[in-house]
CSV table of C-alpha atoms in Angstrom, one decimal:
chain,number,residue,atom,x,y,z
O,1,MET,CA,140.9,72.8,39.6
O,2,ASN,CA,138.1,75.5,41.7
O,3,ILE,CA,135.0,77.6,40.8
O,4,ASN,CA,135.7,80.2,39.3
O,5,LYS,CA,138.7,78.2,37.3
O,6,THR,CA,135.6,76.5,36.2
O,7,TYR,CA,133.5,79.4,35.6
O,8,LEU,CA,136.2,80.8,33.2
O,9,PHE,CA,136.4,77.6,30.9
O,10,LEU,CA,133.7,77.7,30.4
O,11,VAL,CA,133.3,80.8,29.3
O,12,PHE,CA,136.8,80.4,27.5
O,13,LEU,CA,134.1,77.7,25.7
O,14,VAL,CA,131.2,79.9,25.2
O,15,PHE,CA,133.4,82.5,23.3
O,16,LEU,CA,134.8,80.5,20.7
O,17,GLU,CA,131.4,79.2,20.3
O,18,LEU,CA,130.8,82.5,19.6
O,19,LEU,CA,133.0,83.4,17.5
O,20,PHE,CA,132.1,80.8,15.5
O,21,VAL,CA,128.8,82.1,15.2
O,22,ASN,CA,130.0,85.5,13.9
O,23,VAL,CA,132.8,83.4,11.6
O,24,ALA,CA,129.9,82.3,9.5
O,25,GLN,CA,126.3,84.2,10.2
O,26,ALA,CA,125.3,84.8,6.1
O,27,GLN,CA,122.1,83.1,5.4
O,28,SER,CA,121.6,81.7,8.9
O,29,THR,CA,117.8,80.7,9.7
O,30,TYR,CA,117.0,80.2,13.3
O,31,GLN,CA,114.5,78.0,15.1
O,32,PHE,CA,112.4,78.5,18.6
O,33,GLY,CA,110.5,76.1,20.1
O,34,ALA,CA,110.4,73.0,23.6
O,35,LEU,CA,111.4,70.5,24.8
O,36,PRO,CA,110.5,68.2,27.7
O,37,SER,CA,111.3,65.0,28.4
O,38,LEU,CA,110.4,62.7,31.4
O,39,ASN,CA,113.9,60.1,31.9
O,40,ILE,CA,113.1,57.3,34.8
O,41,ASN,CA,116.4,55.2,36.2
O,42,ASN,CA,116.1,51.3,37.8
O,43,LYS,CA,119.0,50.7,39.5
O,44,PHE,CA,119.7,47.4,40.4
O,45,GLN,CA,121.9,45.2,41.2
O,46,ASN,CA,126.1,44.3,40.7
O,47,GLY,CA,126.1,48.7,39.5
O,48,TRP,CA,124.2,47.8,36.8
O,49,SER,CA,121.1,51.1,36.3
O,50,LEU,CA,118.5,51.4,33.4
O,51,ASN,CA,117.5,54.3,31.9
O,52,SER,CA,114.1,54.8,29.9
O,53,LYS,CA,113.1,58.8,28.9
O,54,VAL,CA,110.8,60.6,26.6
O,55,GLU,CA,111.2,63.4,24.8
O,56,SER,CA,108.6,65.7,22.5
O,57,ARG,CA,110.3,68.5,19.9
O,58,GLN,CA,107.3,71.1,19.8
O,59,LEU,CA,108.3,74.5,17.4
O,60,MET,CA,106.8,77.3,18.0
O,61,LYS,CA,108.3,79.3,15.4
O,62,SER,CA,111.2,79.7,12.5
O,63,GLY,CA,112.9,82.3,10.3
O,64,ASN,CA,115.6,84.2,9.2
O,65,PHE,CA,117.5,86.5,11.1
O,66,ASN,CA,116.7,89.0,8.4
O,67,GLY,CA,113.2,89.3,9.4
O,68,ASN,CA,111.6,86.9,7.9
O,69,SER,CA,109.1,84.5,10.4
O,70,ASN,CA,107.0,82.0,11.0
O,71,THR,CA,105.2,82.1,14.7
O,72,GLU,CA,103.3,78.8,14.1
O,73,TYR,CA,103.0,76.2,16.6
O,74,LYS,CA,104.0,72.6,14.7
O,75,TYR,CA,104.4,69.5,16.2
O,76,VAL,CA,107.7,68.0,15.4
O,77,LEU,CA,109.1,65.0,16.8
O,78,THR,CA,108.7,62.2,20.0
O,79,ASP,CA,112.2,60.1,21.0
O,80,PHE,CA,111.3,56.9,23.4
O,81,SER,CA,115.1,55.8,24.8
O,82,PHE,CA,116.1,52.6,26.4
O,83,ILE,CA,119.9,53.3,27.5
O,84,THR,CA,121.4,50.8,29.6
O,85,ALA,CA,124.8,51.3,31.5
O,86,LYS,CA,127.6,49.6,33.1
O,87,LYS,CA,129.9,50.4,36.4
O,88,ILE,CA,133.2,49.8,35.4
O,89,GLY,CA,135.0,51.4,38.3
O,90,LEU,CA,134.4,54.3,41.5
O,91,ASN,CA,133.6,56.7,39.2
O,92,SER,CA,132.7,55.5,35.2
O,93,ARG,CA,130.9,53.8,33.4
O,94,ILE,CA,130.1,52.1,29.5
O,95,ALA,CA,126.6,51.9,28.0
O,96,GLY,CA,124.1,51.1,25.6
O,97,GLY,CA,121.2,51.2,24.2
O,98,TYR,CA,118.0,51.7,22.1
O,99,LEU,CA,116.2,55.4,20.6
O,100,PHE,CA,113.4,54.5,19.2
O,101,ARG,CA,112.2,58.5,16.9
O,102,LEU,CA,107.7,58.8,15.9
O,103,ARG,CA,108.9,62.2,13.1
O,104,GLU,CA,105.0,62.6,10.8
O,105,THR,CA,104.8,59.1,8.8
O,106,GLU,CA,108.7,58.2,9.1
O,107,ILE,CA,110.3,55.9,11.8
O,108,PHE,CA,113.7,55.7,13.3
O,109,HIS,CA,116.3,53.5,15.2
O,110,ARG,CA,118.9,54.4,17.3
O,111,PHE,CA,121.7,53.1,18.5
O,112,ILE,CA,124.2,54.0,21.0
O,113,GLN,CA,127.3,53.4,22.9
O,114,GLN,CA,128.7,55.2,25.3
O,115,TYR,CA,131.6,56.2,28.0
O,116,THR,CA,131.3,58.3,30.3
O,117,ILE,CA,134.1,59.2,34.0
O,118,VAL,CA,133.2,61.3,37.0
O,119,GLN,CA,134.9,63.1,38.2
O,120,LYS,CA,134.6,64.9,42.0
O,121,MET,CA,135.7,68.5,42.5
O,122,ASN,CA,135.7,70.7,44.5
O,123,GLY,CA,132.2,71.4,45.2
O,124,PHE,CA,131.2,70.8,42.2
O,125,ARG,CA,130.9,67.2,39.9
O,126,LEU,CA,132.2,67.4,36.7
O,127,ALA,CA,131.7,64.4,33.7
O,128,HIS,CA,132.6,63.8,30.6
O,129,ARG,CA,130.7,61.8,28.1
O,130,PHE,CA,131.9,59.8,24.9
O,131,SER,CA,129.4,58.3,22.9
O,132,SER,CA,128.7,57.0,19.3
O,133,ASP,CA,125.2,56.5,17.5
O,134,GLN,CA,124.0,55.6,14.3
O,135,THR,CA,120.2,56.4,12.4
O,136,PHE,CA,118.8,54.0,10.2
O,137,SER,CA,115.5,54.6,8.7
O,138,ASN,CA,113.4,53.7,5.0
O,139,GLY,CA,113.2,57.8,3.8
O,140,GLU,CA,116.8,59.0,4.5
O,141,LYS,CA,120.0,57.5,4.4
O,142,PRO,CA,122.3,56.3,7.3
O,143,GLU,CA,123.3,58.7,9.7
O,144,PHE,CA,126.4,58.6,12.0
O,145,ARG,CA,127.5,60.3,14.5
O,146,LEU,CA,131.2,61.1,17.3
O,147,ARG,CA,129.9,63.0,20.6
O,148,TYR,CA,131.3,64.5,23.3
O,149,ARG,CA,129.6,65.8,26.0
O,150,ILE,CA,131.3,68.1,29.4
O,151,THR,CA,128.6,68.9,32.5
O,152,SER,CA,129.7,70.5,35.4
O,153,GLU,CA,127.0,70.6,37.8
O,154,ILE,CA,127.1,73.1,40.6
O,155,PRO,CA,125.8,73.5,43.5
O,156,LEU,CA,123.9,76.3,45.2
O,157,ASN,CA,124.1,75.5,48.8
O,158,GLY,CA,126.5,73.5,50.5
O,159,GLU,CA,129.1,71.4,49.3
O,160,SER,CA,126.5,68.8,47.7
O,161,VAL,CA,123.0,68.5,45.8
O,162,ASP,CA,120.5,67.7,48.6
O,163,PRO,CA,116.4,67.5,48.5
O,164,LYS,CA,115.1,70.9,48.5
O,165,GLU,CA,118.0,72.2,46.7
O,166,PHE,CA,119.1,74.4,43.8
O,167,TYR,CA,122.0,73.9,41.4
O,168,ILE,CA,123.1,74.9,37.9
O,169,LYS,CA,124.1,72.0,35.3
O,170,LEU,CA,126.3,73.3,32.3
O,171,ASN,CA,126.1,71.0,29.6
O,172,ASN,CA,128.0,71.6,25.9
O,173,GLU,CA,128.5,68.9,23.4
O,174,TYR,CA,130.0,69.6,20.9
O,175,ILE,CA,129.1,66.0,18.0
O,176,ASN,CA,130.3,64.9,14.0
O,177,SER,CA,128.1,63.7,12.0
O,178,TRP,CA,128.2,61.8,8.8
O,179,GLN,CA,125.6,61.2,5.9
O,180,GLY,CA,125.9,59.3,3.0
O,181,THR,CA,129.2,62.5,1.6
O,182,ASP,CA,128.2,64.7,3.5
O,183,TYR,CA,129.2,66.0,7.1
O,184,ASP,CA,128.9,68.3,9.7
O,185,PHE,CA,129.6,70.1,12.9
O,186,GLU,CA,127.1,71.1,16.1
O,187,ILE,CA,127.6,72.5,18.7
O,188,ARG,CA,125.7,72.8,21.9
O,189,LEU,CA,125.6,74.4,24.9
O,190,VAL,CA,122.8,73.7,27.3
O,191,PRO,CA,122.5,76.3,31.2
O,192,LEU,CA,120.0,75.3,33.2
O,193,LEU,CA,118.0,75.6,36.7
O,194,GLY,CA,117.2,72.4,38.6
O,195,TYR,CA,115.8,71.2,41.8
O,196,ASP,CA,116.5,68.5,43.6
O,197,ILE,CA,112.5,67.8,45.4
O,198,THR,CA,113.2,64.6,47.5
O,199,ASP,CA,116.9,62.0,47.6
O,200,ASN,CA,114.8,60.5,43.6
O,201,ASN,CA,113.2,62.8,42.4
O,202,LYS,CA,114.1,66.3,40.3
O,203,ILE,CA,113.5,69.0,37.7
O,204,GLU,CA,115.8,70.9,35.2
O,205,VAL,CA,114.4,74.0,33.7
O,206,GLY,CA,116.6,75.7,30.7
O,207,LEU,CA,117.7,77.1,27.4
O,208,ASP,CA,119.0,74.0,24.4
O,209,TYR,CA,121.1,76.0,22.4
O,210,ARG,CA,121.7,74.1,19.4
O,211,VAL,CA,123.4,75.5,16.7
O,212,ASN,CA,125.2,73.7,12.7
O,213,SER,CA,125.8,73.7,9.3
O,214,PHE,CA,127.9,76.6,9.3
O,215,LEU,CA,131.2,74.6,7.9
O,216,ASN,CA,129.2,75.0,4.4
O,217,ASN,CA,128.4,79.3,5.5
O,218,ASN,CA,124.0,78.0,5.8
O,219,THR,CA,124.1,78.3,10.1
O,220,ARG,CA,121.0,77.0,11.5
O,221,HIS,CA,120.4,78.3,15.1
O,222,SER,CA,118.1,76.4,17.5
O,223,PHE,CA,116.5,77.1,20.5
O,224,TRP,CA,114.7,75.1,22.6
O,225,LEU,CA,113.0,75.4,25.6
O,226,SER,CA,114.1,72.6,27.7
O,227,LEU,CA,112.1,71.1,30.8
O,228,ASN,CA,113.2,67.9,32.3
O,229,TRP,CA,111.7,65.6,35.3
O,230,PHE,CA,114.2,63.0,36.7
O,231,ILE,CA,112.9,59.7,38.4
O,232,GLU,CA,115.6,57.0,39.9
O,233,ILE,CA,112.8,53.8,41.6
């Protein structure tokens, strides 16, 4: 599988997503904001690692595609997550963790399980992540999710990403969610431009696009400016 085939594959995925969205365009709403995050990754002996992450969600604008909109800054939530991973093969690892969410006066507790496998292709990397999580709070019913994410990381210089070089990262994720008797399906598409500052420091910026509730003909679109800083210790 070469880079040209990968691009065709990703374009095909985008086409399917746009098709879903266009089929369920009635009563569509949108929101736009920023999603900055800080990731600190600690590596230990015997293939163990710990990823600590803080991510904040800021809303700038919301409305519907019929013309009604509201432009006003609003702090939405902050997530604190801790994921412990263990390398179990040459290119695979299992992980488990906990996320603590603060949203206004509400507190959410999320437990996370993950399995990731990375394929090193000719000139780029392809990662598959299978995960599940369970979210609990006092004010809402428990939510259970099954997720699959495919990520392609393509260096813009040479065969691998080296310090002082740019790269492109493309995330595509599909999320099944159950809460009580309600079911929802969400699609995420996240194109990012990354810059490797040093061997242990990199930043990424791009668009985090999410669409859900189209199965109920009440499509919700979310556009987040994604700003990510990664530090490896």
